Amino acid sequence: MDNILEVSGLTKNYDNFSLKDISFYLPEGCITGFVGINGAGKTTTLRTVLGLTGKVSGNIKFFDMDIEGNEGKIKDRIGIVLNEGCFYDDLTLSEMKSVIAPAYKNWCEKDFIEYLERFSLNPKQKISTLSKGMRMKFALALALSHKAELLVMDEPTGGLDPLVRSQLLDILKDYMSKGGKGVFFSTHITSDLDKIADMLIMIDDGQIVFQEEKDQLLDSYRIIKGSTEKLNENTRKLFLNIEESAFGFMGITKQSADIMEHMQDVLAERPTIEDIMLANVERRKKNAV
Ligand code: ATP
């Protein structure tokens, strides 16, 4: 499987935040979810990788080409949906499209019209009158109408109702079914990724915590529940985090086989992506104290 994007050693500094030596890759044929809590660095990573803001160091390769010197060729092959959606509010959808379309060599008017119909968007409607969901669909129609091989989306489901979110997930599945494509999808609403992601990358405090196939990731962690007296100094070390209450404890671990060997009468359950994300954030905070 080829990689659509390869990022290595990426560093960027703001006054109070840094991306610290970030490396990851996006395989072709995968929907890759980019997860992290608010302020973890998702938007900064996407904007830096897309060349919308400068970096201190690092290599960025799309389709096996360095971004430096190949920006035009690369941008023709990427569809971008950023959460702020940079549109002129006074224009109609059709007028806005006429501003954007000439920037792409492979613009396909037929695809654009089909997406507008599919999303029930009226080309004569003014952008200022679009709801949040309609705005996202318009951004998606633009991003998907120039034969893009990679779709990059920053928090596309934030603020959308469950129906529109589920429509978006269907559109992504449909897009991927054409083959040879990739999607890179940042979000802190991990339930959407439980449904469609193939690969997951987690960022926390400007560092990559993991990159793993979703099914492998979910298989490698377990939630363990039991009575608190089963915990001791040694078994506690096997957990990323532990919550204790009058009813017992609940903890997340990557070492469930060791735990089962040392602790009898405990329950093991499969976690969600959110459980894994939060456990990793808590472990980092605990280690920082
Ligand atoms: P969210 O889920 O809330 O969108 P995020 O993971 O996308 O969060 P970023 O928007 O990348 O996080 O922000 C990471 C950090 O970088 C934050 O502390 C933010 O304040 C800081 N930051 C982002 N943009 C700038 C900027 N232009 N100048 C200075 N600091 C910035």
PDB file of C-alpha atoms and ligand atoms in Angstrom:
ATOM      1  CA  MET A   1       0.000   0.000   0.000  1.00  0.00           C
ATOM      2  CA  ASP A   2       1.377   3.440  -0.971  1.00  0.00           C
ATOM      3  CA  ASN A   3       1.356   6.394   1.356  1.00  0.00           C
ATOM      4  CA  ILE A   4      -0.522   9.489   0.214  1.00  0.00           C
ATOM      5  CA  LEU A   5       1.194  11.684   2.818  1.00  0.00           C
ATOM      6  CA  GLU A   6       4.394  11.252   4.823  1.00  0.00           C
ATOM      7  CA  VAL A   7       5.326  13.734   7.538  1.00  0.00           C
ATOM      8  CA  SER A   8       8.585  13.429   9.455  1.00  0.00           C
ATOM      9  CA  GLY A   9      10.233  15.493  12.172  1.00  0.00           C
ATOM     10  CA  LEU A  10       7.746  18.373  11.882  1.00  0.00           C
ATOM     11  CA  THR A  11       8.327  21.172  14.376  1.00  0.00           C
ATOM     12  CA  LYS A  12       6.521  24.461  14.763  1.00  0.00           C
ATOM     13  CA  ASN A  13       6.549  27.009  17.589  1.00  0.00           C
ATOM     14  CA  TYR A  14       3.937  29.472  18.787  1.00  0.00           C
ATOM     15  CA  ASP A  15       4.564  31.524  21.955  1.00  0.00           C
ATOM     16  CA  ASN A  16       2.728  29.074  24.225  1.00  0.00           C
ATOM     17  CA  PHE A  17       2.524  25.923  22.105  1.00  0.00           C
ATOM     18  CA  SER A  18       4.779  23.756  19.935  1.00  0.00           C
ATOM     19  CA  LEU A  19       4.449  20.856  17.555  1.00  0.00           C
ATOM     20  CA  LYS A  20       7.276  18.632  18.783  1.00  0.00           C
ATOM     21  CA  ASP A  21       8.954  16.435  16.180  1.00  0.00           C
ATOM     22  CA  ILE A  22       5.736  15.148  14.610  1.00  0.00           C
ATOM     23  CA  SER A  23       5.879  12.126  12.285  1.00  0.00           C
ATOM     24  CA  PHE A  24       2.983  10.191  10.741  1.00  0.00           C
ATOM     25  CA  TYR A  25       1.750   8.842   7.404  1.00  0.00           C
ATOM     26  CA  LEU A  26      -1.551   8.414   5.581  1.00  0.00           C
ATOM     27  CA  PRO A  27      -1.902   5.155   3.662  1.00  0.00           C
ATOM     28  CA  GLU A  28      -3.851   5.111   0.406  1.00  0.00           C
ATOM     29  CA  GLY A  29      -7.301   3.567   0.729  1.00  0.00           C
ATOM     30  CA  CYS A  30      -7.751   4.567   4.389  1.00  0.00           C
ATOM     31  CA  ILE A  31      -9.933   6.981   6.293  1.00  0.00           C
ATOM     32  CA  THR A  32      -7.519   8.251   8.930  1.00  0.00           C
ATOM     33  CA  GLY A  33      -8.945   9.920  12.023  1.00  0.00           C
ATOM     34  CA  PHE A  34      -6.799  12.561  13.725  1.00  0.00           C
ATOM     35  CA  VAL A  35      -7.887  12.767  17.345  1.00  0.00           C
ATOM     36  CA  GLY A  36      -6.961  14.878  20.335  1.00  0.00           C
ATOM     37  CA  ILE A  37      -8.610  17.060  22.959  1.00  0.00           C
ATOM     38  CA  ASN A  38      -9.199  20.819  22.443  1.00  0.00           C
ATOM     39  CA  GLY A  39      -5.880  22.586  21.987  1.00  0.00           C
ATOM     40  CA  ALA A  40      -3.908  19.355  21.339  1.00  0.00           C
ATOM     41  CA  GLY A  41      -2.576  20.715  18.027  1.00  0.00           C
ATOM     42  CA  LYS A  42      -4.842  19.165  15.365  1.00  0.00           C
ATOM     43  CA  THR A  43      -5.587  22.356  13.417  1.00  0.00           C
ATOM     44  CA  THR A  44      -1.990  23.569  13.736  1.00  0.00           C
ATOM     45  CA  THR A  45      -0.727  20.242  12.346  1.00  0.00           C
ATOM     46  CA  LEU A  46      -3.160  20.280   9.417  1.00  0.00           C
ATOM     47  CA  ARG A  47      -2.426  23.909   8.547  1.00  0.00           C
ATOM     48  CA  THR A  48       1.338  23.347   8.784  1.00  0.00           C
ATOM     49  CA  VAL A  49       1.231  20.176   6.692  1.00  0.00           C
ATOM     50  CA  LEU A  50      -0.853  21.965   4.040  1.00  0.00           C
ATOM     51  CA  GLY A  51       1.689  24.806   3.933  1.00  0.00           C
ATOM     52  CA  LEU A  52      -0.846  27.378   5.190  1.00  0.00           C
ATOM     53  CA  THR A  53       1.486  28.348   8.019  1.00  0.00           C
ATOM     54  CA  GLY A  54       5.269  28.072   8.331  1.00  0.00           C
ATOM     55  CA  LYS A  55       7.292  25.355  10.080  1.00  0.00           C
ATOM     56  CA  VAL A  56      10.653  25.348  11.854  1.00  0.00           C
ATOM     57  CA  SER A  57      11.752  21.963  10.520  1.00  0.00           C
ATOM     58  CA  GLY A  58      10.483  18.711   9.070  1.00  0.00           C
ATOM     59  CA  ASN A  59       9.749  16.980   5.766  1.00  0.00           C
ATOM     60  CA  ILE A  60       6.302  16.823   4.186  1.00  0.00           C
ATOM     61  CA  LYS A  61       5.689  14.593   1.165  1.00  0.00           C
ATOM     62  CA  PHE A  62       2.351  14.254  -0.616  1.00  0.00           C
ATOM     63  CA  PHE A  63       2.061  11.577  -3.319  1.00  0.00           C
ATOM     64  CA  ASP A  64       5.814  10.982  -2.967  1.00  0.00           C
ATOM     65  CA  MET A  65       6.611  14.640  -3.791  1.00  0.00           C
ATOM     66  CA  ASP A  66       8.171  17.168  -1.399  1.00  0.00           C
ATOM     67  CA  ILE A  67       5.687  19.952  -0.732  1.00  0.00           C
ATOM     68  CA  GLU A  68       8.437  22.500  -1.302  1.00  0.00           C
ATOM     69  CA  GLY A  69       8.547  23.251  -5.012  1.00  0.00           C
ATOM     70  CA  ASN A  70       5.440  21.175  -5.797  1.00  0.00           C
ATOM     71  CA  GLU A  71       2.670  23.139  -4.029  1.00  0.00           C
ATOM     72  CA  GLY A  72       0.593  23.703  -7.183  1.00  0.00           C
ATOM     73  CA  LYS A  73       0.712  20.082  -8.363  1.00  0.00           C
ATOM     74  CA  ILE A  74      -0.095  18.815  -4.880  1.00  0.00           C
ATOM     75  CA  LYS A  75      -2.957  21.229  -4.171  1.00  0.00           C
ATOM     76  CA  ASP A  76      -4.667  20.162  -7.423  1.00  0.00           C
ATOM     77  CA  ARG A  77      -4.860  16.648  -5.945  1.00  0.00           C
ATOM     78  CA  ILE A  78      -6.159  17.600  -2.463  1.00  0.00           C
ATOM     79  CA  GLY A  79      -9.644  18.643  -1.360  1.00  0.00           C
ATOM     80  CA  ILE A  80      -9.594  20.781   1.793  1.00  0.00           C
ATOM     81  CA  VAL A  81     -12.440  21.449   4.222  1.00  0.00           C
ATOM     82  CA  LEU A  82     -11.272  23.775   6.990  1.00  0.00           C
ATOM     83  CA  ASN A  83     -13.694  24.512   9.795  1.00  0.00           C
ATOM     84  CA  GLU A  84     -13.835  28.250   9.270  1.00  0.00           C
ATOM     85  CA  GLY A  85     -14.739  27.794   5.543  1.00  0.00           C
ATOM     86  CA  CYS A  86     -13.264  30.895   3.868  1.00  0.00           C
ATOM     87  CA  PHE A  87     -16.180  32.174   1.748  1.00  0.00           C
ATOM     88  CA  TYR A  88     -17.479  35.629   0.771  1.00  0.00           C
ATOM     89  CA  ASP A  89     -20.836  35.881   2.517  1.00  0.00           C
ATOM     90  CA  ASP A  90     -22.349  38.259  -0.069  1.00  0.00           C
ATOM     91  CA  LEU A  91     -21.876  35.819  -2.979  1.00  0.00           C
ATOM     92  CA  THR A  92     -24.251  33.060  -4.065  1.00  0.00           C
ATOM     93  CA  LEU A  93     -22.988  29.463  -4.082  1.00  0.00           C
ATOM     94  CA  SER A  94     -22.646  29.603  -7.849  1.00  0.00           C
ATOM     95  CA  GLU A  95     -20.682  32.893  -7.730  1.00  0.00           C
ATOM     96  CA  MET A  96     -18.374  31.543  -4.999  1.00  0.00           C
ATOM     97  CA  LYS A  97     -17.789  28.410  -7.053  1.00  0.00           C
ATOM     98  CA  SER A  98     -16.747  30.589 -10.018  1.00  0.00           C
ATOM     99  CA  VAL A  99     -14.071  32.193  -7.816  1.00  0.00           C
ATOM    100  CA  ILE A 100     -12.707  28.842  -6.613  1.00  0.00           C
ATOM    101  CA  ALA A 101     -13.057  26.556  -9.666  1.00  0.00           C
ATOM    102  CA  PRO A 102     -10.365  28.223 -11.868  1.00  0.00           C
ATOM    103  CA  ALA A 103      -7.767  27.435  -9.175  1.00  0.00           C
ATOM    104  CA  TYR A 104      -8.064  23.721 -10.034  1.00  0.00           C
ATOM    105  CA  LYS A 105      -6.834  22.115 -13.247  1.00  0.00           C
ATOM    106  CA  ASN A 106      -9.239  19.173 -12.954  1.00  0.00           C
ATOM    107  CA  TRP A 107     -12.366  21.090 -11.934  1.00  0.00           C
ATOM    108  CA  CYS A 108     -15.461  19.021 -12.868  1.00  0.00           C
ATOM    109  CA  GLU A 109     -18.654  21.084 -13.178  1.00  0.00           C
ATOM    110  CA  LYS A 110     -20.740  17.914 -13.563  1.00  0.00           C
ATOM    111  CA  ASP A 111     -19.521  16.561 -10.213  1.00  0.00           C
ATOM    112  CA  PHE A 112     -20.187  19.941  -8.550  1.00  0.00           C
ATOM    113  CA  ILE A 113     -23.777  20.096  -9.839  1.00  0.00           C
ATOM    114  CA  GLU A 114     -24.368  16.495  -8.741  1.00  0.00           C
ATOM    115  CA  TYR A 115     -23.073  17.233  -5.227  1.00  0.00           C
ATOM    116  CA  LEU A 116     -25.251  20.359  -4.924  1.00  0.00           C
ATOM    117  CA  GLU A 117     -28.282  18.271  -5.899  1.00  0.00           C
ATOM    118  CA  ARG A 118     -27.330  15.461  -3.555  1.00  0.00           C
ATOM    119  CA  PHE A 119     -26.899  17.936  -0.674  1.00  0.00           C
ATOM    120  CA  SER A 120     -30.124  19.828  -1.617  1.00  0.00           C
ATOM    121  CA  LEU A 121     -28.185  23.080  -2.016  1.00  0.00           C
ATOM    122  CA  ASN A 122     -29.539  25.845  -4.258  1.00  0.00           C
ATOM    123  CA  PRO A 123     -26.764  27.466  -6.360  1.00  0.00           C
ATOM    124  CA  LYS A 124     -28.666  30.785  -6.274  1.00  0.00           C
ATOM    125  CA  GLN A 125     -28.729  30.955  -2.465  1.00  0.00           C
ATOM    126  CA  LYS A 126     -26.452  33.501  -0.755  1.00  0.00           C
ATOM    127  CA  ILE A 127     -23.673  32.107   1.423  1.00  0.00           C
ATOM    128  CA  SER A 128     -24.715  34.391   4.320  1.00  0.00           C
ATOM    129  CA  THR A 129     -28.045  32.527   4.528  1.00  0.00           C
ATOM    130  CA  LEU A 130     -26.567  29.007   4.806  1.00  0.00           C
ATOM    131  CA  SER A 131     -26.934  27.080   8.054  1.00  0.00           C
ATOM    132  CA  LYS A 132     -23.787  25.541   9.606  1.00  0.00           C
ATOM    133  CA  GLY A 133     -24.587  22.125   8.095  1.00  0.00           C
ATOM    134  CA  MET A 134     -25.287  23.611   4.641  1.00  0.00           C
ATOM    135  CA  ARG A 135     -22.007  25.538   4.806  1.00  0.00           C
ATOM    136  CA  MET A 136     -20.096  22.358   5.551  1.00  0.00           C
ATOM    137  CA  LYS A 137     -21.855  20.544   2.691  1.00  0.00           C
ATOM    138  CA  PHE A 138     -21.012  23.402   0.310  1.00  0.00           C
ATOM    139  CA  ALA A 139     -17.351  23.255   1.398  1.00  0.00           C
ATOM    140  CA  LEU A 140     -17.419  19.509   0.829  1.00  0.00           C
ATOM    141  CA  ALA A 141     -19.021  19.895  -2.637  1.00  0.00           C
ATOM    142  CA  LEU A 142     -16.195  22.274  -3.607  1.00  0.00           C
ATOM    143  CA  ALA A 143     -13.532  19.984  -2.148  1.00  0.00           C
ATOM    144  CA  LEU A 144     -14.898  16.928  -3.988  1.00  0.00           C
ATOM    145  CA  SER A 145     -15.385  18.505  -7.425  1.00  0.00           C
ATOM    146  CA  HIS A 146     -11.833  18.552  -8.715  1.00  0.00           C
ATOM    147  CA  LYS A 147     -11.005  14.834  -8.703  1.00  0.00           C
ATOM    148  CA  ALA A 148      -9.078  15.113  -5.421  1.00  0.00           C
ATOM    149  CA  GLU A 149      -7.235  11.982  -4.308  1.00  0.00           C
ATOM    150  CA  LEU A 150      -6.934  13.136  -0.690  1.00  0.00           C
ATOM    151  CA  LEU A 151      -9.623  14.863   1.319  1.00  0.00           C
ATOM    152  CA  VAL A 152      -8.381  16.791   4.369  1.00  0.00           C
ATOM    153  CA  MET A 153     -11.065  17.894   6.808  1.00  0.00           C
ATOM    154  CA  ASP A 154     -10.648  19.837  10.055  1.00  0.00           C
ATOM    155  CA  GLU A 155     -13.439  19.069  12.545  1.00  0.00           C
ATOM    156  CA  PRO A 156     -16.076  18.685   9.804  1.00  0.00           C
ATOM    157  CA  THR A 157     -18.715  17.279  12.174  1.00  0.00           C
ATOM    158  CA  GLY A 158     -18.399  19.912  14.948  1.00  0.00           C
ATOM    159  CA  GLY A 159     -21.774  21.565  15.575  1.00  0.00           C
ATOM    160  CA  LEU A 160     -23.660  19.355  13.099  1.00  0.00           C
ATOM    161  CA  ASP A 161     -26.796  17.420  13.996  1.00  0.00           C
ATOM    162  CA  PRO A 162     -26.710  13.587  13.949  1.00  0.00           C
ATOM    163  CA  LEU A 163     -28.538  13.373  10.592  1.00  0.00           C
ATOM    164  CA  VAL A 164     -26.069  15.639   8.768  1.00  0.00           C
ATOM    165  CA  ARG A 165     -23.161  13.856  10.481  1.00  0.00           C
ATOM    166  CA  SER A 166     -24.429  10.524   9.327  1.00  0.00           C
ATOM    167  CA  GLN A 167     -24.907  11.882   5.756  1.00  0.00           C
ATOM    168  CA  LEU A 168     -21.310  13.113   5.825  1.00  0.00           C
ATOM    169  CA  LEU A 169     -20.071   9.672   6.852  1.00  0.00           C
ATOM    170  CA  ASP A 170     -22.023   8.105   3.950  1.00  0.00           C
ATOM    171  CA  ILE A 171     -20.463  10.589   1.519  1.00  0.00           C
ATOM    172  CA  LEU A 172     -16.989   9.692   2.781  1.00  0.00           C
ATOM    173  CA  LYS A 173     -17.658   5.965   2.371  1.00  0.00           C
ATOM    174  CA  ASP A 174     -18.929   6.623  -1.148  1.00  0.00           C
ATOM    175  CA  TYR A 175     -15.842   8.744  -1.951  1.00  0.00           C
ATOM    176  CA  MET A 176     -13.519   5.991  -0.703  1.00  0.00           C
ATOM    177  CA  SER A 177     -15.347   3.302  -2.679  1.00  0.00           C
ATOM    178  CA  LYS A 178     -13.962   4.794  -5.911  1.00  0.00           C
ATOM    179  CA  GLY A 179     -10.503   3.483  -4.919  1.00  0.00           C
ATOM    180  CA  GLY A 180      -7.063   5.097  -4.761  1.00  0.00           C
ATOM    181  CA  LYS A 181      -8.232   7.792  -2.333  1.00  0.00           C
ATOM    182  CA  GLY A 182      -7.540   8.864   1.233  1.00  0.00           C
ATOM    183  CA  VAL A 183      -9.306  10.913   3.880  1.00  0.00           C
ATOM    184  CA  PHE A 184      -7.635  12.728   6.790  1.00  0.00           C
ATOM    185  CA  PHE A 185     -10.267  13.775   9.281  1.00  0.00           C
ATOM    186  CA  SER A 186      -9.531  15.688  12.503  1.00  0.00           C
ATOM    187  CA  THR A 187     -12.062  15.584  15.312  1.00  0.00           C
ATOM    188  CA  HIS A 188     -12.560  15.457  19.048  1.00  0.00           C
ATOM    189  CA  ILE A 189     -15.956  13.748  18.484  1.00  0.00           C
ATOM    190  CA  THR A 190     -14.541  10.251  18.342  1.00  0.00           C
ATOM    191  CA  SER A 191     -17.887   8.427  17.976  1.00  0.00           C
ATOM    192  CA  ASP A 192     -17.863   9.338  14.253  1.00  0.00           C
ATOM    193  CA  LEU A 193     -14.512   7.597  13.889  1.00  0.00           C
ATOM    194  CA  ASP A 194     -15.735   4.462  15.692  1.00  0.00           C
ATOM    195  CA  LYS A 195     -17.987   4.054  12.635  1.00  0.00           C
ATOM    196  CA  ILE A 196     -15.744   4.863   9.687  1.00  0.00           C
ATOM    197  CA  ALA A 197     -12.041   5.229  10.470  1.00  0.00           C
ATOM    198  CA  ASP A 198      -9.526   2.596   9.331  1.00  0.00           C
ATOM    199  CA  MET A 199      -6.497   4.242  10.948  1.00  0.00           C
ATOM    200  CA  LEU A 200      -6.174   6.506  13.983  1.00  0.00           C
ATOM    201  CA  ILE A 201      -3.547   9.056  14.916  1.00  0.00           C
ATOM    202  CA  MET A 202      -3.657  10.727  18.307  1.00  0.00           C
ATOM    203  CA  ILE A 203      -1.981  14.030  19.131  1.00  0.00           C
ATOM    204  CA  ASP A 204      -1.644  15.430  22.635  1.00  0.00           C
ATOM    205  CA  ASP A 205       0.201  18.547  23.753  1.00  0.00           C
ATOM    206  CA  GLY A 206       1.806  18.844  20.306  1.00  0.00           C
ATOM    207  CA  GLN A 207       3.150  15.266  20.231  1.00  0.00           C
ATOM    208  CA  ILE A 208       1.950  12.154  18.415  1.00  0.00           C
ATOM    209  CA  VAL A 209       0.829   9.597  21.026  1.00  0.00           C
ATOM    210  CA  PHE A 210       0.032   6.762  18.604  1.00  0.00           C
ATOM    211  CA  GLN A 211      -0.684   5.848  15.002  1.00  0.00           C
ATOM    212  CA  GLU A 212      -2.425   2.516  14.687  1.00  0.00           C
ATOM    213  CA  GLU A 213      -5.082   0.682  12.695  1.00  0.00           C
ATOM    214  CA  LYS A 214      -8.386   1.199  14.490  1.00  0.00           C
ATOM    215  CA  ASP A 215      -9.195  -2.470  15.056  1.00  0.00           C
ATOM    216  CA  GLN A 216      -5.693  -3.237  16.350  1.00  0.00           C
ATOM    217  CA  LEU A 217      -5.837  -0.213  18.640  1.00  0.00           C
ATOM    218  CA  LEU A 218      -9.205  -1.192  20.091  1.00  0.00           C
ATOM    219  CA  ASP A 219      -7.929  -4.772  20.576  1.00  0.00           C
ATOM    220  CA  SER A 220      -4.778  -3.661  22.372  1.00  0.00           C
ATOM    221  CA  TYR A 221      -6.505  -1.760  25.201  1.00  0.00           C
ATOM    222  CA  ARG A 222      -8.977  -3.062  27.798  1.00  0.00           C
ATOM    223  CA  ILE A 223     -11.123  -1.445  30.477  1.00  0.00           C
ATOM    224  CA  ILE A 224     -10.742  -3.438  33.694  1.00  0.00           C
ATOM    225  CA  LYS A 225     -13.324  -3.233  36.472  1.00  0.00           C
ATOM    226  CA  GLY A 226     -13.151  -4.769  39.932  1.00  0.00           C
ATOM    227  CA  SER A 227     -13.119  -4.123  43.650  1.00  0.00           C
ATOM    228  CA  THR A 228     -10.498  -1.678  44.907  1.00  0.00           C
ATOM    229  CA  GLU A 229      -8.827  -4.175  47.241  1.00  0.00           C
ATOM    230  CA  LYS A 230      -7.500  -5.988  44.139  1.00  0.00           C
ATOM    231  CA  LEU A 231      -5.217  -3.023  43.462  1.00  0.00           C
ATOM    232  CA  ASN A 232      -1.741  -2.831  44.932  1.00  0.00           C
ATOM    233  CA  GLU A 233       1.391  -0.841  44.206  1.00  0.00           C
ATOM    234  CA  ASN A 234       2.501  -3.242  41.449  1.00  0.00           C
ATOM    235  CA  THR A 235      -0.836  -3.794  39.685  1.00  0.00           C
ATOM    236  CA  ARG A 236      -1.549  -0.051  39.666  1.00  0.00           C
ATOM    237  CA  LYS A 237       1.525   0.403  37.449  1.00  0.00           C
ATOM    238  CA  LEU A 238      -0.133  -1.723  34.734  1.00  0.00           C
ATOM    239  CA  PHE A 239      -2.854   0.910  34.112  1.00  0.00           C
ATOM    240  CA  LEU A 240      -2.784   4.176  32.162  1.00  0.00           C
ATOM    241  CA  ASN A 241      -5.363   5.642  34.518  1.00  0.00           C
ATOM    242  CA  ILE A 242      -7.551   4.392  37.345  1.00  0.00           C
ATOM    243  CA  GLU A 243     -10.831   5.809  38.627  1.00  0.00           C
ATOM    244  CA  GLU A 244     -11.899   4.693  42.080  1.00  0.00           C
ATOM    245  CA  SER A 245     -15.284   4.988  43.787  1.00  0.00           C
ATOM    246  CA  ALA A 246     -17.212   3.376  46.648  1.00  0.00           C
ATOM    247  CA  PHE A 247     -18.244   0.649  44.167  1.00  0.00           C
ATOM    248  CA  GLY A 248     -14.753  -0.312  43.049  1.00  0.00           C
ATOM    249  CA  PHE A 249     -12.251   0.752  40.412  1.00  0.00           C
ATOM    250  CA  MET A 250     -12.206   1.125  36.650  1.00  0.00           C
ATOM    251  CA  GLY A 251      -8.930   1.464  34.749  1.00  0.00           C
ATOM    252  CA  ILE A 252      -7.579   1.358  31.206  1.00  0.00           C
ATOM    253  CA  THR A 253      -4.619  -0.799  30.335  1.00  0.00           C
ATOM    254  CA  LYS A 254      -2.552  -2.064  27.432  1.00  0.00           C
ATOM    255  CA  GLN A 255      -1.339  -4.953  29.599  1.00  0.00           C
ATOM    256  CA  SER A 256      -4.558  -6.894  30.111  1.00  0.00           C
ATOM    257  CA  ALA A 257      -2.816 -10.302  29.900  1.00  0.00           C
ATOM    258  CA  ASP A 258      -0.526  -9.371  32.840  1.00  0.00           C
ATOM    259  CA  ILE A 259      -3.470  -8.003  34.770  1.00  0.00           C
ATOM    260  CA  MET A 260      -5.539 -11.160  34.277  1.00  0.00           C
ATOM    261  CA  GLU A 261      -2.571 -13.161  35.562  1.00  0.00           C
ATOM    262  CA  HIS A 262      -2.176 -11.056  38.712  1.00  0.00           C
ATOM    263  CA  MET A 263      -5.762 -10.044  39.495  1.00  0.00           C
ATOM    264  CA  GLN A 264      -8.590 -12.564  39.820  1.00  0.00           C
ATOM    265  CA  ASP A 265     -12.311 -11.742  39.628  1.00  0.00           C
ATOM    266  CA  VAL A 266     -12.045  -8.621  37.525  1.00  0.00           C
ATOM    267  CA  LEU A 267     -14.041  -7.775  34.398  1.00  0.00           C
ATOM    268  CA  ALA A 268     -12.395  -6.839  31.074  1.00  0.00           C
ATOM    269  CA  GLU A 269     -14.301  -4.777  28.484  1.00  0.00           C
ATOM    270  CA  ARG A 270     -13.457  -3.333  25.085  1.00  0.00           C
ATOM    271  CA  PRO A 271     -12.940   0.454  25.267  1.00  0.00           C
ATOM    272  CA  THR A 272     -14.093   3.128  22.805  1.00  0.00           C
ATOM    273  CA  ILE A 273     -11.697   5.455  20.992  1.00  0.00           C
ATOM    274  CA  GLU A 274     -12.745   8.181  23.437  1.00  0.00           C
ATOM    275  CA  ASP A 275     -11.815   5.996  26.443  1.00  0.00           C
ATOM    276  CA  ILE A 276      -8.358   5.400  24.935  1.00  0.00           C
ATOM    277  CA  MET A 277      -7.852   9.069  24.057  1.00  0.00           C
ATOM    278  CA  LEU A 278      -8.815  10.310  27.532  1.00  0.00           C
ATOM    279  CA  ALA A 279      -6.730   7.655  29.317  1.00  0.00           C
ATOM    280  CA  ASN A 280      -3.647   8.747  27.365  1.00  0.00           C
ATOM    281  CA  VAL A 281      -4.286  12.421  28.174  1.00  0.00           C
ATOM    282  CA  GLU A 282      -4.680  11.610  31.873  1.00  0.00           C
ATOM    283  CA  ARG A 283      -1.485   9.561  31.918  1.00  0.00           C
ATOM    284  CA  ARG A 284       0.445  12.454  30.335  1.00  0.00           C
ATOM    285  CA  LYS A 285      -0.978  14.889  32.906  1.00  0.00           C
ATOM    286  CA  LYS A 286      -0.164  12.505  35.779  1.00  0.00           C
ATOM    287  CA  ASN A 287       3.420  12.058  34.506  1.00  0.00           C
ATOM    288  CA  ALA A 288       3.812  15.843  34.208  1.00  0.00           C
ATOM    289  CA  VAL A 289       2.992  16.411  37.912  1.00  0.00           C
TER     290      VAL A 289
HETATM  291  P1  ATP B   1      -9.544  22.274  18.872  1.00  0.00           P
HETATM  292  O1  ATP B   1     -10.053  20.852  18.993  1.00  0.00           O
HETATM  293  O2  ATP B   1      -9.997  23.120  20.026  1.00  0.00           O
HETATM  294  O3  ATP B   1      -9.819  22.894  17.545  1.00  0.00           O
HETATM  295  P2  ATP B   1      -6.766  21.775  18.152  1.00  0.00           P
HETATM  296  O4  ATP B   1      -6.289  20.425  18.568  1.00  0.00           O
HETATM  297  O5  ATP B   1      -7.127  21.961  16.726  1.00  0.00           O
HETATM  298  O6  ATP B   1      -7.947  22.230  19.106  1.00  0.00           O
HETATM  299  P3  ATP B   1      -4.973  23.979  17.729  1.00  0.00           P
HETATM  300  O7  ATP B   1      -6.020  24.884  17.179  1.00  0.00           O
HETATM  301  O8  ATP B   1      -3.977  23.425  16.797  1.00  0.00           O
HETATM  302  O9  ATP B   1      -5.617  22.796  18.571  1.00  0.00           O
HETATM  303  O10 ATP B   1      -4.219  24.789  18.871  1.00  0.00           O
HETATM  304  C1  ATP B   1      -3.112  24.260  19.575  1.00  0.00           C
HETATM  305  C2  ATP B   1      -2.492  25.358  20.401  1.00  0.00           C
HETATM  306  O11 ATP B   1      -1.869  26.312  19.540  1.00  0.00           O
HETATM  307  C3  ATP B   1      -3.477  26.126  21.278  1.00  0.00           C
HETATM  308  O12 ATP B   1      -2.864  26.334  22.534  1.00  0.00           O
HETATM  309  C4  ATP B   1      -3.639  27.442  20.560  1.00  0.00           C
HETATM  310  O13 ATP B   1      -3.868  28.487  21.463  1.00  0.00           O
HETATM  311  C5  ATP B   1      -2.286  27.618  19.876  1.00  0.00           C
HETATM  312  N1  ATP B   1      -2.391  28.407  18.630  1.00  0.00           N
HETATM  313  C6  ATP B   1      -3.108  28.075  17.536  1.00  0.00           C
HETATM  314  N2  ATP B   1      -2.979  29.011  16.579  1.00  0.00           N
HETATM  315  C7  ATP B   1      -2.152  29.982  17.080  1.00  0.00           C
HETATM  316  C8  ATP B   1      -1.613  31.209  16.585  1.00  0.00           C
HETATM  317  N3  ATP B   1      -1.909  31.626  15.359  1.00  0.00           N
HETATM  318  N4  ATP B   1      -0.802  31.912  17.397  1.00  0.00           N
HETATM  319  C9  ATP B   1      -0.486  31.474  18.638  1.00  0.00           C
HETATM  320  N5  ATP B   1      -0.962  30.321  19.175  1.00  0.00           N
HETATM  321  C10 ATP B   1      -1.776  29.575  18.408  1.00  0.00           C
END
